[in-house]
Structures are given as C-alpha cells and as structure tokens.
Coordinates of C-alpha atoms in Angstrom, one line a residue:
M174 CA 138.8 310.9 -10.6
A175 CA 136.8 308.9 -12.9
V176 CA 133.2 309.4 -13.2
I177 CA 130.8 306.1 -13.1
P178 CA 127.8 306.4 -15.2
P179 CA 124.4 305.6 -13.8
I180 CA 122.7 301.9 -13.8
P181 CA 119.7 302.3 -15.8
A182 CA 116.3 300.9 -14.0
H183 CA 115.5 298.3 -16.8
P184 CA 118.1 296.7 -18.9
P185 CA 117.2 297.0 -22.5
R186 CA 115.3 293.8 -24.2
V187 CA 117.3 291.9 -26.5
P188 CA 114.8 290.6 -29.2
R189 CA 114.3 286.9 -29.5
P190 CA 114.3 285.4 -33.2
D191 CA 110.7 283.6 -34.2
P192 CA 111.0 279.6 -33.9
P193 CA 110.8 277.9 -37.1
H194 CA 107.5 277.0 -38.5
W195 CA 108.0 273.3 -38.3
Q196 CA 108.5 273.7 -34.3
R197 CA 105.3 275.4 -34.0
W198 CA 103.4 272.6 -35.7
A199 CA 104.8 270.2 -33.6
L200 CA 103.7 271.8 -30.6
W201 CA 100.2 272.0 -31.8
G202 CA 100.2 268.6 -32.8
G203 CA 101.5 267.2 -29.4
A204 CA 98.9 269.2 -27.6
G205 CA 96.2 267.8 -29.8
L206 CA 97.4 264.0 -29.4
L207 CA 97.2 264.5 -25.8
V208 CA 93.6 265.6 -26.2
V209 CA 92.7 262.6 -28.3
V210 CA 94.3 260.2 -25.7
L211 CA 92.5 261.6 -23.0
L212 CA 89.2 261.7 -24.8
Y213 CA 89.9 258.0 -25.7
L214 CA 90.4 257.0 -22.1
L215 CA 87.2 258.8 -21.2
A216 CA 85.2 256.9 -23.7
G217 CA 86.6 253.7 -22.7
M218 CA 85.7 254.4 -19.2
V219 CA 82.2 255.3 -20.4
W220 CA 81.5 252.8 -23.1
G221 CA 84.3 249.9 -22.3
G222 CA 82.8 246.3 -22.4
R223 CA 79.4 247.6 -23.4
I224 CA 77.3 245.5 -25.9
A225 CA 77.1 246.9 -29.5
S226 CA 74.4 249.2 -30.4
G227 CA 71.5 248.1 -31.9
T228 CA 71.9 244.3 -30.5
T229 CA 68.4 242.8 -30.2
V230 CA 67.6 239.3 -28.7
L231 CA 63.9 238.5 -29.8
G232 CA 63.1 241.9 -30.3
V233 CA 64.4 243.1 -26.9
D234 CA 67.3 246.0 -27.4
I235 CA 70.5 245.4 -25.3
G236 CA 72.7 247.7 -27.2
G237 CA 74.9 249.8 -25.3
L238 CA 74.2 248.0 -22.1
S239 CA 76.7 246.4 -19.7
E240 CA 76.7 242.8 -19.6
K241 CA 74.7 242.7 -16.0
A242 CA 72.3 245.1 -17.3
A243 CA 71.8 243.2 -20.5
A244 CA 71.0 240.0 -18.7
E245 CA 68.6 241.8 -16.2
R246 CA 66.8 243.3 -19.3
L247 CA 66.5 240.0 -21.2
D248 CA 65.6 238.1 -17.9
E249 CA 62.6 240.8 -17.4
E250 CA 61.2 241.3 -20.8
L251 CA 61.4 237.7 -21.8
R252 CA 59.8 236.4 -18.4
E253 CA 56.3 235.6 -20.5
E254 CA 58.1 234.2 -23.5
R255 CA 60.4 231.9 -21.6
S256 CA 57.3 230.1 -20.1
A257 CA 55.0 230.2 -22.8
P258 CA 53.8 226.6 -24.1
I259 CA 55.3 225.4 -27.4
R260 CA 52.3 224.7 -30.0
V261 CA 53.0 221.8 -32.0
V262 CA 51.0 219.3 -34.4
L263 CA 51.7 215.6 -35.0
G264 CA 52.4 214.7 -38.7
E265 CA 51.8 216.2 -42.0
R266 CA 48.0 215.5 -41.9
D267 CA 47.1 216.4 -38.3
E268 CA 45.9 219.8 -37.7
E269 CA 45.2 219.5 -34.0
V270 CA 47.3 221.7 -32.0
H271 CA 48.8 220.6 -28.9
E272 CA 50.9 222.6 -26.1
V273 CA 54.1 221.6 -24.6
D274 CA 55.4 223.2 -21.4
P275 CA 58.8 224.1 -21.9
E276 CA 59.9 223.4 -18.0
E277 CA 58.5 219.8 -18.5
A278 CA 60.4 219.3 -21.9
G279 CA 63.4 220.5 -20.1
L280 CA 64.0 223.8 -22.4
L281 CA 65.5 226.9 -20.7
L282 CA 66.6 230.1 -22.0
D283 CA 70.3 230.6 -21.0
V284 CA 70.3 234.6 -20.7
S285 CA 73.9 234.7 -19.3
A286 CA 75.2 232.6 -22.2
T287 CA 73.3 234.7 -24.8
V288 CA 74.6 237.8 -23.5
E289 CA 78.1 236.4 -23.5
R290 CA 77.9 236.0 -27.5
A291 CA 77.0 239.6 -28.0
S292 CA 79.3 241.5 -29.9
R293 CA 81.4 244.5 -27.7
P294 CA 83.3 246.7 -30.0
G295 CA 85.9 248.7 -28.7
V296 CA 86.0 252.5 -27.9
L297 CA 86.7 253.4 -31.6
G298 CA 83.9 251.2 -32.7
Q299 CA 81.6 252.8 -30.1
L300 CA 82.6 256.3 -31.4
L301 CA 82.1 255.3 -35.0
G302 CA 78.9 253.7 -34.1
T303 CA 79.4 250.1 -35.0
G304 CA 76.2 248.2 -35.0
G305 CA 75.3 244.7 -33.3
G306 CA 71.9 243.5 -35.1
A307 CA 69.8 240.7 -34.1
L308 CA 71.4 237.8 -31.6
D309 CA 70.0 234.4 -31.6
P310 CA 69.2 233.4 -27.8
V311 CA 71.3 230.4 -26.3
V312 CA 68.6 227.6 -25.4
V313 CA 69.6 224.8 -23.1
Q314 CA 68.0 221.5 -23.7
H315 CA 67.5 218.2 -21.5
E316 CA 67.0 215.8 -24.3
E317 CA 65.5 213.0 -22.0
R318 CA 63.0 215.1 -20.7
S319 CA 62.1 216.3 -24.0
E320 CA 61.7 212.8 -25.1
A321 CA 59.5 212.1 -22.1
A322 CA 57.2 214.9 -22.9
L323 CA 56.9 214.3 -26.5
T324 CA 56.2 210.5 -25.7
G325 CA 53.6 211.5 -23.3
L326 CA 52.0 214.0 -25.8
A327 CA 51.8 211.1 -28.3
E328 CA 50.2 208.9 -25.8
A329 CA 48.0 211.5 -24.7
A330 CA 47.0 212.3 -28.3
D331 CA 46.0 208.5 -29.1
A332 CA 49.1 208.3 -31.2
A333 CA 50.6 205.3 -29.6
V334 CA 50.3 201.6 -30.9
T335 CA 47.8 199.4 -29.2
E336 CA 49.4 196.2 -28.2
G337 CA 47.6 193.1 -28.7
A338 CA 47.2 191.5 -25.1
V339 CA 45.1 188.9 -23.2
A340 CA 44.2 188.8 -19.6
F341 CA 42.0 187.0 -17.0
E342 CA 39.2 188.4 -15.1
D343 CA 36.7 186.5 -12.6
G344 CA 37.6 183.3 -14.6
A345 CA 37.3 184.6 -18.0
V346 CA 39.4 185.6 -20.9
R347 CA 39.8 189.2 -21.9
V348 CA 41.2 190.3 -25.2
T349 CA 42.9 193.8 -26.1
E350 CA 42.5 193.9 -29.8
P351 CA 45.7 195.2 -31.6
S352 CA 45.9 198.4 -33.7
S353 CA 48.5 200.6 -35.4
G354 CA 49.3 204.0 -34.1
R355 CA 51.5 206.9 -35.0
A356 CA 55.1 206.5 -33.7
L357 CA 56.8 210.0 -33.2
D358 CA 60.3 210.0 -34.7
V359 CA 61.7 211.3 -31.5
G360 CA 65.2 212.3 -32.6
P361 CA 64.5 215.1 -35.1
S362 CA 61.4 216.1 -32.9
V363 CA 63.7 216.7 -30.1
E364 CA 65.7 219.1 -32.3
L365 CA 62.5 220.7 -34.0
L366 CA 61.1 221.4 -30.3
R367 CA 64.2 223.1 -29.2
E368 CA 64.4 225.4 -32.5
G369 CA 60.6 226.2 -31.9
Y370 CA 61.1 227.4 -28.3
L371 CA 60.8 231.3 -27.8
R372 CA 60.0 231.6 -31.7
E373 CA 56.3 232.1 -31.9
E374 CA 56.5 233.1 -35.4
T375 CA 57.7 229.3 -36.5
Q376 CA 54.8 227.8 -34.4
P377 CA 53.0 225.5 -34.5
V378 CA 55.9 223.1 -35.0
R379 CA 55.0 220.2 -37.0
L380 CA 56.6 217.1 -35.7
P381 CA 57.5 213.8 -37.7
V382 CA 55.5 210.9 -37.1
S383 CA 55.2 207.3 -38.8
L384 CA 52.9 204.7 -39.2
A385 CA 53.9 202.0 -36.5
A386 CA 52.4 198.5 -36.3
P387 CA 51.9 196.5 -33.0
R388 CA 54.6 193.9 -32.2
T389 CA 51.9 191.8 -30.7
D390 CA 49.3 191.4 -33.8
E391 CA 46.0 189.8 -34.2
D392 CA 47.7 186.3 -35.4
E393 CA 49.8 186.2 -32.0
V394 CA 46.6 187.1 -30.0
A395 CA 44.4 184.5 -31.9
R396 CA 47.5 181.9 -31.3
A397 CA 47.7 182.9 -27.5
L398 CA 43.8 182.5 -27.3
A399 CA 43.5 179.0 -28.9
E400 CA 46.8 177.6 -27.2
F401 CA 46.8 178.6 -23.8
A402 CA 44.1 181.3 -22.5
E403 CA 40.9 179.4 -23.5
P404 CA 42.3 176.0 -22.2
A405 CA 43.6 177.6 -19.2
M406 CA 40.0 178.9 -18.1
S407 CA 38.1 175.8 -19.4
G408 CA 37.9 174.4 -15.9
P409 CA 39.5 173.7 -12.5
V410 CA 43.1 172.4 -12.1
V411 CA 43.0 169.6 -9.3
L412 CA 46.1 168.5 -7.4
R413 CA 45.8 165.2 -5.6
A414 CA 48.2 163.4 -2.9
E415 CA 49.3 160.4 -4.1
D416 CA 47.6 158.4 -1.4
G417 CA 44.4 159.9 -2.3
G418 CA 43.6 161.6 1.1
A419 CA 44.5 165.3 0.2
E420 CA 43.3 167.2 -2.6
V421 CA 43.6 170.9 -3.6
S422 CA 41.1 172.3 -6.3
L423 CA 41.8 175.6 -8.0
S424 CA 39.0 177.2 -9.9
P425 CA 39.3 179.4 -13.0
A426 CA 38.7 182.4 -11.0
V427 CA 41.4 181.6 -8.7
L428 CA 44.0 180.8 -11.3
G429 CA 43.0 183.7 -13.4
D430 CA 43.9 185.9 -10.5
H431 CA 47.6 184.7 -10.6
L432 CA 47.9 184.4 -14.1
T433 CA 49.1 186.8 -17.0
L434 CA 50.4 186.7 -20.6
E435 CA 53.4 188.8 -21.1
A436 CA 54.8 190.0 -24.5
D437 CA 58.6 189.0 -25.2
D438 CA 61.2 191.3 -27.1
E439 CA 59.5 189.9 -30.5
G440 CA 55.9 190.4 -29.2
G441 CA 55.1 186.9 -28.4
L442 CA 52.7 186.0 -25.6
E443 CA 54.1 183.9 -23.0
P444 CA 52.4 182.7 -19.8
R445 CA 53.3 183.7 -16.4
L446 CA 52.0 182.1 -13.2
D447 CA 52.6 184.2 -9.8
E448 CA 53.3 181.0 -7.6
E449 CA 53.9 182.9 -4.3
G450 CA 50.8 184.8 -4.9
L451 CA 48.9 181.4 -5.7
V452 CA 50.0 179.5 -2.6
G453 CA 49.2 182.8 -0.6
D454 CA 45.7 183.5 -1.7
E455 CA 43.2 183.1 1.0
R456 CA 41.1 180.9 -0.8
V457 CA 44.0 178.3 -1.4
V458 CA 45.9 178.4 2.0
P459 CA 43.0 176.7 3.9
M460 CA 43.0 173.7 1.4
L461 CA 46.8 173.6 1.8
E462 CA 46.5 173.3 5.3
A463 CA 43.6 170.9 5.5
A464 CA 46.0 168.6 3.2
S465 CA 48.9 169.0 5.9
T466 CA 49.1 166.8 8.8
E467 CA 51.2 167.9 12.1
P468 CA 54.0 165.9 13.3
S469 CA 53.8 164.7 16.7
D470 CA 56.3 164.8 19.4
A471 CA 57.6 161.9 21.4
T472 CA 56.4 161.9 25.2
L473 CA 59.2 161.5 27.6
S474 CA 59.1 160.3 31.0
L475 CA 61.1 159.0 34.0
S476 CA 61.5 155.1 34.2
G477 CA 64.0 153.9 37.1
G478 CA 65.7 157.3 36.9
E479 CA 66.4 157.0 33.1
V480 CA 64.8 159.5 30.5
V481 CA 62.6 157.4 28.1
A482 CA 60.8 158.2 25.1
S483 CA 57.6 156.9 23.5
G484 CA 55.3 157.6 20.5
G485 CA 55.6 160.6 18.1
G486 CA 55.5 160.4 14.3
E487 CA 56.3 162.2 11.1
G488 CA 53.8 164.7 9.7
S489 CA 53.3 165.9 6.0
E490 CA 52.6 169.4 4.5
V491 CA 52.3 170.5 1.0
D492 CA 55.6 171.8 -0.7
V493 CA 54.3 175.0 -1.8
A494 CA 57.5 175.8 -3.7
E495 CA 56.5 172.9 -6.2
V496 CA 52.7 174.0 -6.6
G497 CA 53.3 176.4 -9.3
P498 CA 55.5 174.1 -11.5
A499 CA 52.7 171.3 -11.0
V500 CA 49.8 173.4 -12.0
L501 CA 51.4 175.3 -15.1
P502 CA 51.5 172.2 -17.3
L503 CA 48.2 171.3 -16.5
L504 CA 46.5 174.6 -17.7
T505 CA 46.4 173.6 -21.4
G506 CA 44.8 170.1 -20.7
A507 CA 41.1 169.3 -21.9
G508 CA 39.0 167.3 -19.5
A509 CA 39.4 166.4 -15.9
G510 CA 41.9 163.9 -16.3
A511 CA 44.1 165.9 -18.2
R512 CA 43.8 168.8 -15.8
T513 CA 44.4 166.6 -12.6
G514 CA 47.9 166.3 -11.1
V515 CA 50.0 165.0 -8.2
L516 CA 49.9 167.3 -5.0
P517 CA 53.5 167.8 -4.1
M518 CA 54.1 166.8 -0.2
E519 CA 57.1 166.6 2.1
T520 CA 57.8 164.8 5.2
V521 CA 57.9 167.0 8.5
E522 CA 59.9 165.5 11.0
P523 CA 58.8 166.0 14.8
T524 CA 61.1 168.3 16.7
L525 CA 61.2 165.5 19.5
S526 CA 61.4 161.9 18.6
E527 CA 62.5 158.5 20.1
E528 CA 65.7 159.0 17.9
N529 CA 66.7 162.4 18.6
F530 CA 65.9 163.2 22.3
R531 CA 69.2 162.3 23.6
E532 CA 70.9 164.5 20.8
L533 CA 68.9 167.3 22.2
G534 CA 70.3 166.8 25.6
V535 CA 67.2 165.5 27.5
V536 CA 69.2 163.0 29.5
E537 CA 68.2 163.2 33.3
E538 CA 66.4 164.8 35.7
I539 CA 68.0 168.3 36.6
S540 CA 65.3 169.5 39.3
S541 CA 61.9 168.8 40.8
F542 CA 59.6 170.2 43.2
T543 CA 56.2 169.5 44.7
V544 CA 53.8 171.9 46.4
E545 CA 50.9 170.2 48.7
F546 CA 47.5 172.2 48.9
E547 CA 44.5 171.6 50.9
P548 CA 42.0 169.7 48.6
A549 CA 39.1 171.7 47.3
A550 CA 37.1 170.8 44.2
Y551 CA 38.1 174.2 42.5
R552 CA 42.0 173.7 43.4
I553 CA 41.8 170.0 42.2
T554 CA 40.1 171.4 38.8
N555 CA 42.2 174.1 38.1
I556 CA 45.6 172.8 39.3
G557 CA 45.1 169.7 37.3
R558 CA 44.0 171.7 34.2
A559 CA 47.3 173.8 34.4
A560 CA 49.4 170.9 35.0
E561 CA 47.8 169.2 31.9
L562 CA 48.4 172.1 29.6
I563 CA 52.1 172.6 31.0
N564 CA 53.5 168.9 30.7
G565 CA 55.3 168.0 27.8
S566 CA 56.5 171.4 27.2
L567 CA 59.8 171.4 25.1
V568 CA 62.1 174.4 25.4
L569 CA 64.9 174.4 23.0
P570 CA 68.2 176.4 24.0
D571 CA 67.6 180.3 24.2
E572 CA 64.0 179.7 24.0
V573 CA 62.0 181.7 26.7
W574 CA 59.1 179.7 28.2
S575 CA 56.1 181.6 29.5
F576 CA 53.6 180.5 32.1
N577 CA 50.4 182.5 30.7
E578 CA 51.3 181.6 26.9
T579 CA 51.5 177.8 27.9
V580 CA 48.3 177.6 30.2
G581 CA 46.2 180.4 28.5
E582 CA 43.5 182.6 29.8
R583 CA 41.8 180.9 32.9
T584 CA 38.5 181.0 31.4
P585 CA 35.4 178.2 31.4
E586 CA 36.2 177.6 27.8
N587 CA 39.7 176.7 28.7
G588 CA 38.8 174.3 31.5
F589 CA 38.9 176.5 34.5
V590 CA 36.5 177.3 37.2
E591 CA 35.9 180.0 39.7
G592 CA 37.8 179.8 43.1
V593 CA 39.8 181.8 45.4
I594 CA 42.5 184.1 44.6
I595 CA 44.5 187.1 46.1
L596 CA 43.5 190.6 44.7
D597 CA 44.0 193.9 46.3
D598 CA 45.6 192.3 49.4
Q599 CA 43.0 190.2 50.2
Y600 CA 41.1 186.8 49.2
Q601 CA 38.6 187.2 46.6
T602 CA 36.7 184.8 44.2
A603 CA 37.4 184.7 40.5
Q604 CA 38.3 182.1 37.5
G605 CA 41.4 180.0 37.9
G606 CA 41.4 180.1 41.4
G607 CA 44.4 177.8 43.1
V608 CA 46.6 178.2 39.9
S609 CA 49.3 179.8 42.0
A610 CA 50.1 176.8 43.5
V611 CA 51.2 175.5 40.0
A612 CA 53.0 178.7 39.4
T613 CA 55.2 178.4 42.7
T614 CA 55.9 174.8 41.8
V615 CA 57.2 175.6 38.4
F616 CA 59.2 178.7 40.0
N617 CA 60.8 176.4 42.3
A618 CA 61.8 173.7 39.6
M619 CA 63.1 176.9 37.6
F620 CA 65.1 177.8 40.6
F621 CA 66.6 174.5 41.3
A622 CA 67.3 173.8 37.5
G623 CA 69.5 176.9 37.5
V624 CA 67.7 178.2 34.5
E625 CA 67.8 182.1 34.0
I626 CA 64.6 183.5 35.8
V627 CA 63.3 186.4 33.3
E628 CA 60.0 187.4 34.9
Y629 CA 58.1 186.5 38.3
G630 CA 56.2 188.1 41.0
A631 CA 55.3 186.8 44.6
H632 CA 52.0 187.0 46.3
S633 CA 51.5 190.2 48.1
F634 CA 51.1 188.5 51.4
Y635 CA 52.7 185.4 52.6
I636 CA 50.9 181.9 52.2
E637 CA 52.0 179.5 54.8
R638 CA 52.0 176.2 52.7
Y639 CA 54.6 177.9 50.0
P640 CA 58.3 178.6 51.1
E641 CA 58.7 182.2 51.9
G642 CA 60.5 184.2 49.5
R643 CA 60.6 181.5 47.0
E644 CA 57.0 181.2 45.5
A645 CA 55.2 183.1 42.6
T646 CA 51.9 184.2 41.3
V647 CA 50.4 184.9 38.0
A648 CA 47.7 187.2 36.6
W649 CA 46.6 187.0 32.9
G650 CA 47.5 190.1 31.2
S651 CA 49.5 191.8 33.9
L652 CA 51.9 189.2 35.6
D653 CA 53.6 186.4 34.0
L654 CA 56.2 183.9 35.1
R655 CA 59.1 183.0 32.5
F656 CA 62.6 181.7 32.2
R657 CA 65.0 181.6 29.4
N658 CA 66.7 178.3 28.6
D659 CA 70.3 179.2 28.9
S660 CA 71.6 175.6 29.5
G661 CA 72.7 175.0 26.4
N662 CA 70.4 172.0 25.9
A663 CA 66.7 171.4 25.3
L664 CA 64.6 171.2 28.5
Y665 CA 61.4 169.2 28.9
V666 CA 58.7 169.9 31.6
L667 CA 56.9 167.2 33.3
A668 CA 54.0 168.1 35.2
S669 CA 51.4 165.9 37.3
A670 CA 48.7 166.8 39.8
G671 CA 46.8 164.8 42.2
D672 CA 44.0 165.8 44.7
S673 CA 46.4 167.5 47.2
S674 CA 49.5 168.1 45.4
V675 CA 51.5 169.1 42.2
T676 CA 54.9 168.3 41.0
I677 CA 57.0 169.8 38.2
T678 CA 60.2 168.2 37.0
F679 CA 62.7 169.6 34.6
L680 CA 64.6 167.0 32.2
G681 CA 67.7 168.0 30.3
T682 CA 71.5 168.2 31.0
G683 CA 72.5 169.3 34.4
R684 CA 75.3 172.0 34.4
F685 CA 75.6 172.2 38.2
D686 CA 76.4 169.6 40.8
E687 CA 73.8 171.5 43.1
V688 CA 71.7 174.7 43.3
R689 CA 71.0 175.4 47.1
S690 CA 68.8 177.8 48.5
E691 CA 69.5 179.6 51.8
T692 CA 66.5 181.8 53.4
G693 CA 67.5 184.8 55.5
S694 CA 65.6 186.0 58.7
R695 CA 62.5 188.0 58.6
E696 CA 63.1 191.6 58.6
N697 CA 60.6 194.9 58.9
V698 CA 58.1 192.6 60.6
A699 CA 54.4 194.2 60.5
Q700 CA 51.6 193.2 62.1
P701 CA 48.3 193.0 60.7
E702 CA 45.0 194.6 61.3
R703 CA 41.3 193.5 61.6
R704 CA 38.6 194.6 59.0
E705 CA 34.9 193.6 58.6
G706 CA 34.3 192.1 55.0
E707 CA 31.4 193.2 53.0
G708 CA 29.1 191.8 50.4
E709 CA 28.0 188.0 49.4
D710 CA 31.7 187.5 47.7
C711 CA 33.5 188.2 51.1
V712 CA 36.1 185.4 52.0
P713 CA 37.2 185.2 55.5
Q714 CA 41.2 185.4 56.1
P715 CA 43.1 184.8 59.1
P716 CA 45.9 187.4 60.2
L717 CA 49.4 186.9 59.4
E718 CA 52.3 189.5 59.9
G719 CA 54.3 191.1 57.1
F720 CA 57.8 190.8 56.7
D721 CA 60.9 191.3 54.3
V722 CA 63.1 188.1 53.3
T723 CA 66.0 187.7 51.3
V724 CA 66.5 184.3 49.4
E725 CA 70.1 183.3 48.0
R726 CA 70.3 180.9 45.2
I727 CA 73.8 179.2 45.3
F728 CA 75.3 177.4 42.3
V729 CA 77.8 174.6 42.9
R730 CA 79.9 172.7 40.6
D731 CA 83.0 170.6 41.3
G732 CA 82.2 171.0 44.9
S733 CA 82.7 174.8 44.9
E734 CA 80.2 177.9 44.8
V735 CA 80.6 179.3 41.3
D736 CA 77.7 181.9 41.5
R737 CA 75.2 183.5 43.7
Q738 CA 71.7 185.3 43.2
S739 CA 69.7 187.5 45.6
F740 CA 66.0 187.4 45.8
D741 CA 64.4 189.9 47.9
T742 CA 60.6 189.7 48.7
H743 CA 58.4 192.3 50.7
Y744 CA 55.1 190.7 52.2
V745 CA 52.3 193.0 53.6
P746 CA 50.7 192.1 56.6
R747 CA 47.8 189.8 55.8
D748 CA 44.8 191.5 57.8
E749 CA 42.1 189.7 59.6
V750 CA 38.8 189.7 57.6
R751 CA 35.4 188.6 59.2
C752 CA 32.4 188.4 56.9
P753 CA 29.0 189.3 58.0
D754 CA 27.8 185.4 58.0
E755 CA 30.5 184.6 60.5

C-alpha cells in the first residue's frame, strides 16, 4: 500500500522578480500627471473667465472678478465720477471755467463694454499671476446732444455772434448793432469733451474757438435803415377806393406790428409783411368793414299766381388777399402822394336776384296758411312785428330755419310789447304775447309744404282758434320752431299780418301733388277744474277739457300715397280761472 504524504497548510511562496526601473518611473509619472490634470480642472472651476489680476478702471480694481461682479463694482464705485460735470474753458485766452452736464451732453460710461475689453488669462496665466494693468473706460457719446450743449454754453458765455437787426416797435425803428463773437469749433470740441469726460486730471478741457464776424454787418444795417425801415415808418399808408368813397389809413404803429426785416442766407435784410395779421388786426377790421357794402337780395312776391322778383343789387367788399401786395410798395414812398394807393375791391353778388331766383328753384307757391285772431292792440303789434321779421326769409337746400333766430328775443328793443301768454298751464302777461299765432301759422305752412320738421311744441292746453294737434308755440331760450329744407331747392317765405289774421306762404318747387292732414278723434278726455286767481296780473280763463289727439300727415305723389307721418299731442285741461275783480 502506498503512503500519501500530508498536504502542507500554506503553499510555499515563489519570489517575484523586481520590475525594471523604467516601469517604476512611468507609474509615478502617470500618477503625477493625473494630479496636475485634476488641479488644472479645479483651477478652471475657480478662476475660469475671471479678469486678470491687477486690472483697474479709473483707479477701481476689478482684477480677479467675474464679469458680473466687475460691472457691479464699477457701477457702484464710479457713480459720482459718471455724473460729475465736465469743466471746460473756451479758447486759449479765456480762463473762466464752465461746467457741462455729461447727461445733457449725451455722454455715458458703458460699464458692460468696458468690462468686456478686460483681459481674461487662462488658468495657467492665473496660476502664473499674469497681470492686467490699467484699462481705458468705454464712453458712449450722442454727438448731436454734445453739439447742442456746447452751442448753448457758447451762447450763455456771450461767445455767440450778434447779428445786426432792424425791428419796429410802436411805430418806431429799433436797431440791434452787430458785433463779432467767438465761434466754437464744434467738431474738435465734441471729441475733446468726450476725452475729458471721467478724467478729472485732464480738466478743465480747453475747447478751440475762432473769432466770427456777423453776416448782417453794419453796412447792411445802414442800407436797410436808409432804403426801407425809416421810410416805412415815416407816415401812414392810405388805400382809397377808385370811386373815392372808401378809405383805409394804416398808421406806422399798425404797420410796424406786422412788418419785419429778415436776414437771408448771405445776411441781407429783406422786408416781410404779415398780410393775414394786418387785415385781421382789430384796428384795421372796422375800416375794411366800413369800406364794404352789403348786397341786397331781390324781393319775391306772387302776381297772378306767378313768382316775380324785384329790386336787389350788388355789394362790394375789400379784397383782403390783395391788401398786403397793395401796401408793401408804398412803404418806401416819401410824402402823402407817394404813400397813397388803390384799395382793392371786389363785387359781391346777392344770394337772390332777379336773374337767379328761378335757377334756385323758387318758381311756385307750395303751401300757404292763415290763422285768424281776435283783434287786440298787443296782438296786432306783436304778430305784425314777427311777420315783418319772417317775411323774405330765404332758406337754401339743407339749411335749417329757426323761428327764434329769425324773429329774435321778444323785447321792447326788438319791437314787441306785453301781452297774454300761456305759462304754467294758465294765462299770464309777458312780452311778446300773441306771437304763438305766428308760430302756429308757420307750423302749418311747414306741414303742408312737406318739409322736415326738426323742432316744435304744442301749447299745454288747447286754444280753440287753432287746428287741434296742428299748432305750435315758442319760448325764447327754451322752445323753438325749426324746419330743414329737404326739398332740394331754395325756399322763400312770405309773411303778412293784418288786424285780425296772419298768413305764411312758402315759395319753392313742389315735390308732392298734395300734402293732406287727417285728424283723429279725441282720446283720454279730462275735465277742467275751477280755481281762484290771485294778484293784479291775474288773467281770467274759460274752462276747456283736456284730451289726446293724433294728426296724420299724408304725402301724395302721382295720385298715390308715398309717405305718412304721425303727430301725437297731449292737451291738459284748461282750468277755469276767476280773478278777484270779476
């Protein structure tokens, strides 16, 4: 039997041979390189994109900062420097120091652009301590604003040229003597202003100027005085109509207020007359109006059913557009004869004449209405006066005719007297009593003429002498009677009044064969009450029921109804009033 030897607990170690020297050095080199790479990456994370150390802007250190941090530091540290005025002097001899506001001059420190210009060394440069040094600030300049600021500075410092000038005041000549001045050399000054901004050590900035002579010099002023200004103020200018009947005299004071001498591009003084201002002068307008005559319209009437015209005539007025050209040549004249010219006039035709009334379409009677009234002195006066003012009214197409505008306020000065009116639903006395009879007559003439009724109002209670639902009253300042001429032709209104009636007639061109009226039955009838009147002005009134009524206006053309309009009227009861002396 074979014997198996025992297995040892640990096998014997076999010694390894030592690696070569070059392998050991490669291993250590690789580990070192890894460390360097890691350190480089770490440095990039810490210093990447940062501004080079030692970088300054106007003494402010921004080295080692990020772009955002650098901008914030500059914005904070240079706040005062950015808004500090720039000190300047004008020319080589002037030592007076002036200040220019950088904002007004359009100068601004661009912090972001300045930071962008800063050097940003890589990680190696940061590790090696590469420096940045002083950095010039980036300045933004709005050149037009800089030019304006410098020009204003020169003017404020009495450096501008004084141009010779001639003016007129209160009819006398006023002279501004010319003088030389310092003209700022704007181009180089704008650049120097920018360079001096933010750099107190270079201030005051000396700006270049040159001596400038006025364009309008003494010789030109003397010529303008002798040839124009002094003769212009030597006396009035008179414009006289050719027939000798009208005259306009313009004094030196009036002329001077609208006369100037303006310099041209070469400095020559040329006269200018404000023609519109002259003819609109409140001292001149009355003279122009007095020199004018109004045209008179023809008077129309009916003769045998035909419209006939008589009278009328041309007027004349000053041609204001030609006043200036007529005045200007006379200003240099010497003596009254040489300063007198022709007043330009033009003919003004009447609106309505014997020649054109047919062309305007006033060819026939298209409606007429008469209202009778109980004779009374106040009625005869007031109704007659209103008819007189209405008679001859010419209403052109699309114009609106107004009773109140035509008749005017019913005052003694306008020819009206006191009479009975309806106020607060009862009879009272006031100026113009009875005029409602004319208003009712006009309303019915309007109604049957077929024109558009713009405004009207009925009496508060019914008056027996008027057609119910087809009557009108007026009150100055509160109720008017108006119509619009929508007939397409002119309308002419005839009005006449006697002691017991008033008639209104419309002349024009008829559009309808007929305009009819249909009155409905009385509705909602209400009975009056009895009241006792008070005071000396009490006016007795008989009772009358109140009611509602509708009137239809029917338009007929070629035998057929073409339109229809409804007029609804509400009348309150007319209470019986007994006065104390009854």
